[in-house]
Amino acid sequence: MPKRKIHRERPKEKFSYDPRKVLKMLDEHARRILEDIKAGKNPHFDIPMRGLSNVYFDEETRLIRMGDKLSRRYFLNVAHARKFMQTLLIMAYVKRLVSEGKHASLREAYYANKHTIPGTRENTFEDQSESDPIIEDLERMFGVLREEMHITADRRGYIYGDIVIRDGEDEFNASKLGSGGWAVPGTVEHIQFPEINVDYALVVETAAMADRLIEEKFPKRENALIIATQGQASRGVRRLIHRLHYEEGLPIIVFTDGDPYGWYIYSTIKQGSINLAYLSDKLATPESKFVGMTMDDIKKYGLENVTEKLKGIPPNKKGGPTGDYKRILEEMNYPWFQNKEWQRQLQLALKWGVRIEQQALANKSLEFVAKEYLPEKINNGDLLP
Amino acid sequence: MAEASQLFKEFKIQSVSEFFRRNAAMLGYTGKVRSLTTLVHEAVTNSLDACEEAGIPPYVRVEIEELGNEHYKVVVEDNGPGIPEKYITHVFGKMLAGTKAHRNIQSRGQQGIGISGAVMFAQITSGKATRVITSTGNDEIIEAWVKIDVDKNEGKIVKKEKHPNPKGWRGTRIELEVKNVRYMRSKQGVFWYLKLTAIANPHAHIELIEPDGKLIVFPRSSDYIPEPPVEMKPHPKGVLTDDVYRLAKKTRRNTVRRFLIGEFSRISDKKVDELIEYIAALRLIKTVEDKKLQEQYYQKLMEGHVKAVLRAFKGYTKVVKQVAKMMEKPPEKLTWHEAEEIVEAFKYMKFLAPPTHGLRPIGEENIEKGLKGILKPEFVTAVTRPPKVYSGGIPFQVEVGIAYGGEIPAGFDLYRYANRVPLLFDAGSCVTTQAARSVDWKRYKIDDLDRAPLVLMINVVSVHVPYTGTGKQSIASVDEIYNEIRLAIMDAARRLQTYLSGKHRRLAQVKRKKTFEKYVPEIARALSILTGEPEEKIREYFIRFIESRFASTEVEEVPVAEEVAENA
């Protein structure tokens, strides 16, 4: 066994959650609105614009970042007035949540603020699709996570490994909770890690693979923390990954299916996403690395028989490219995939027209992934950037 | 023999009555509702005319009392100049003997038949005399019962009383008893007629007491008393052979030349000389046998080359002299054929446009006053077009008023007038209806004309309104008149459009203001939680801000950020 190249580094960031910051933001913005209206000015909010047009890739930090385009939301504008009112309602709600130390889900935030406007037949919010974007607006406007505003996202994903977690009044070791591990909550801002006995974190796309690795005692043997994302990583998981890397110095290695969706999951963990570009600083981990699956693995481990065909029409066929082919071509254009290794993998996928799942490794043997594939690649540093 | 003469006498009486009955339609006495309206019309018209001529602001009161089944008493009283005793029989008794008949003058009335026709109608339906109470404001009031001696076509006072006039009352009150009529509040009835009359005569105060005792007042809305129309001499382009022939018989001038210059407008000595040449030329052209050549001469004449045409004929001077001679003879000796020649020559000649000083339009301001006073609309406008000429020489003028909204119920209404007289019948065949319907109202923000709260009033003014029939209830579709009406309507409709778009803008403005106001309580509560300032105060700030923004002109649209497309 070669000497392991991956191990825990020095922390780069300090735990940063401070509820006073959110309260200060709320106060500043509300006061400015009040000053404007007193002075006879049309009060407004400046909200960084969302969407592709206001997103760019920052080569230096290697993050998808939000541009500086702002949209102004005025009170005295027929098209804005309702949203202006909704923004203030949510702000007031956040103030109550944070100052009382309570958390609410997006849906609770919606119901808590929905009521009929007196003297009309209009509701303050007609649908959750009205309140969710307002909360995102506040995130972008204040530069804070909604979790910091005590509004939580859906939870998904879990972790397993020799790590001590302090969650409020509870403190426990994530390798002693049975084979299910510790489910990552919607917000991880308040979570602390008094003790960490792992060298790195392995982020696994599918729960089935994570279960397999736990059963094979991979975390113990390799001194690794398993983080199961269960598909696209939730905000909680992404934030957890970020914190583990920057605050605790854990290297991040991502293990997904060898298909456009798996590579996109990796891309989101690494560079952030367009939707949440304004949160990349807090959610993305550009230093993470990719262990597999790659197209090279197919040749290297003789998995030709367990590949599957890509979905959709190839680019050279009539009507193409569609489906997987189209996704791959898009990914090839991502700035962070502009390197020889990744271009080669993507080209191969296009050329062969195949994809490969993590579970295909079971074709070798149940232990193969835990005992050969992962240790070999990780310890050899056979990782993609 | 005695028996025969008796029979003859009987026959004669019968024939006058019979004539009147047969021609009742001509005078407007057809149908039970319309007959009553016509009766009232004649009396009211007389009152208005009398007041205007005397320069008195008219005050007309109409009273209709039901005496039995289809049996009414109609009372019309005015504050006019009154009728001197000796004229009473002339005014009410003689048919076809008015002051305006056969004169080229813009008039309301039925040309002299008017009130005597009404007296006659009352008499033949109820057998009763018409009661006239009048005073010229001197110390006595005359009360007279007038009948028409059908035999002699003469007014006859059956009974007469004189009363003292201590208060100096002046005016005329007539009471007619009629049968075979019916009072109804329909669009052909008295109420409607008086309403329309009031609109077209805003200087008049008109009252109506209906059979059930209900008093309706159409108050005066203008102090301006229109000047009475003046007589206009006929224009050569607008006359018929009969006009020339008849006028020649009546004139006091002693030569045809003097007659033409004196009785027609735009004819001078020089024009008569020209006329002589034209008549001569026409006579000569008629002698040509070659049809083609004849056509050419007519054509040349039409182009005004009368001298050239004359020179084409040998010995034309002789013919010219003959015609010139005709001009120097007494007009009563003018033959029908000669009159025909004159009228034919007129067609080829050029004349100045006829004078229009005799036309008496209501005027834009007064139309607006009339519509506003009676209909109480939210918007009113009027257009009086400059006078124009139809059929070559008859001056006419079109006026249009539009009243919109307010107390006007939904549904388009067209109020038609000829010389201020409401036309209540035969709307379908009237040029005003055709013109009104031909306008594309959608272009003027009236999306559905038949549901719009819109009244369109059209008044056609002329010394000779081309009615379609003897009932004088519908104006013929003369191109010049049709076009003028259309232009007037469109002009007025454009102003309505401007008003309506402004109104829409204001309505939208109010709606916008409400949009902002409804959010204020929510905003105030949230800001109060966020800043700790009292909710009530914050609400005041916002309300004051909205008020000030909407008070100062229109709210400039704040720049809508790009967000709207993506985020709204």
Coordinates of C-alpha atoms in Angstrom, one line a residue, chain A residues 26-27 30-31 33-34 37-38 40-43 49-50 71-78 80-85 88-89 91-92 95-96 115 117-118 120 122 124 137, chain B residues 512 515-523 525-533 538 541-542 544-546 548-550 555-564 566-568:
Chain A
L26 CA -32.5 44.0 8.8
D27 CA -32.3 47.1 10.9
A30 CA -35.6 49.0 7.4
R31 CA -34.2 52.3 8.7
I33 CA -36.7 52.7 3.9
L34 CA -38.2 54.7 6.8
I37 CA -40.3 57.8 3.0
K38 CA -40.0 60.6 5.6
G40 CA -40.6 62.1 0.5
K41 CA -38.4 59.8 -1.6
N42 CA -39.7 56.7 -3.2
P43 CA -38.3 53.9 -1.0
M49 CA -30.2 40.2 -9.9
R50 CA -30.5 36.5 -10.2
S71 CA -32.6 45.4 -9.7
R72 CA -34.4 48.1 -7.8
R73 CA -37.7 47.3 -6.1
Y74 CA -39.7 50.5 -5.5
F75 CA -42.6 51.0 -3.3
L76 CA -44.3 53.4 -5.7
N77 CA -44.3 51.3 -8.8
V78 CA -47.4 49.2 -9.7
H80 CA -43.2 46.4 -7.6
A81 CA -45.5 47.5 -4.8
R82 CA -46.7 44.0 -3.9
K83 CA -43.2 42.5 -3.7
F84 CA -42.0 45.5 -1.8
M85 CA -44.6 44.8 0.8
L88 CA -40.8 43.8 4.4
L89 CA -43.2 41.2 5.8
M91 CA -37.9 40.8 7.0
A92 CA -40.1 41.4 10.0
K95 CA -36.3 39.5 12.8
R96 CA -38.7 37.6 15.1
H115 CA -53.2 36.4 5.3
I117 CA -55.0 42.1 3.3
P118 CA -57.7 44.0 5.2
T120 CA -59.3 43.5 -0.1
E122 CA -56.0 39.8 -1.9
T124 CA -50.2 38.9 1.2
D137 CA -33.8 38.0 -2.5
Chain B
R512 CA -53.0 52.7 -9.2
T515 CA -52.9 49.6 -5.3
F516 CA -50.4 51.4 -3.3
E517 CA -52.7 52.4 -0.5
K518 CA -53.9 48.9 0.2
Y519 CA -50.3 47.7 1.0
V520 CA -49.6 50.5 3.4
P521 CA -51.0 48.9 6.6
E522 CA -49.0 45.7 5.9
I523 CA -45.9 47.7 5.3
R525 CA -46.8 46.9 10.6
A526 CA -43.7 45.2 9.2
L527 CA -41.6 48.4 9.4
S528 CA -42.8 49.0 12.9
I529 CA -41.6 45.5 14.0
L530 CA -38.2 46.1 12.2
T531 CA -37.6 49.7 13.4
G532 CA -39.6 50.0 16.6
E533 CA -41.3 53.2 15.4
I538 CA -45.3 55.0 9.6
Y541 CA -45.6 58.8 6.3
F542 CA -46.6 56.4 3.5
R544 CA -48.7 61.4 2.9
F545 CA -46.1 60.3 0.4
I546 CA -48.7 58.7 -1.9
S548 CA -48.2 64.1 -2.6
R549 CA -47.1 62.0 -5.5
F550 CA -50.5 61.7 -7.0
V555 CA -46.8 60.1 -11.3
E556 CA -43.9 59.7 -13.5
E557 CA -43.4 56.1 -14.1
V558 CA -40.4 55.1 -12.0
P559 CA -37.9 53.3 -14.1
V560 CA -38.9 49.7 -14.1
A561 CA -35.8 47.7 -13.5
E562 CA -34.9 44.7 -15.5
E563 CA -36.1 42.6 -12.7
V564 CA -39.7 42.9 -13.7
E566 CA -37.6 38.0 -14.8
N567 CA -38.9 38.3 -11.3
A568 CA -42.4 39.8 -11.5

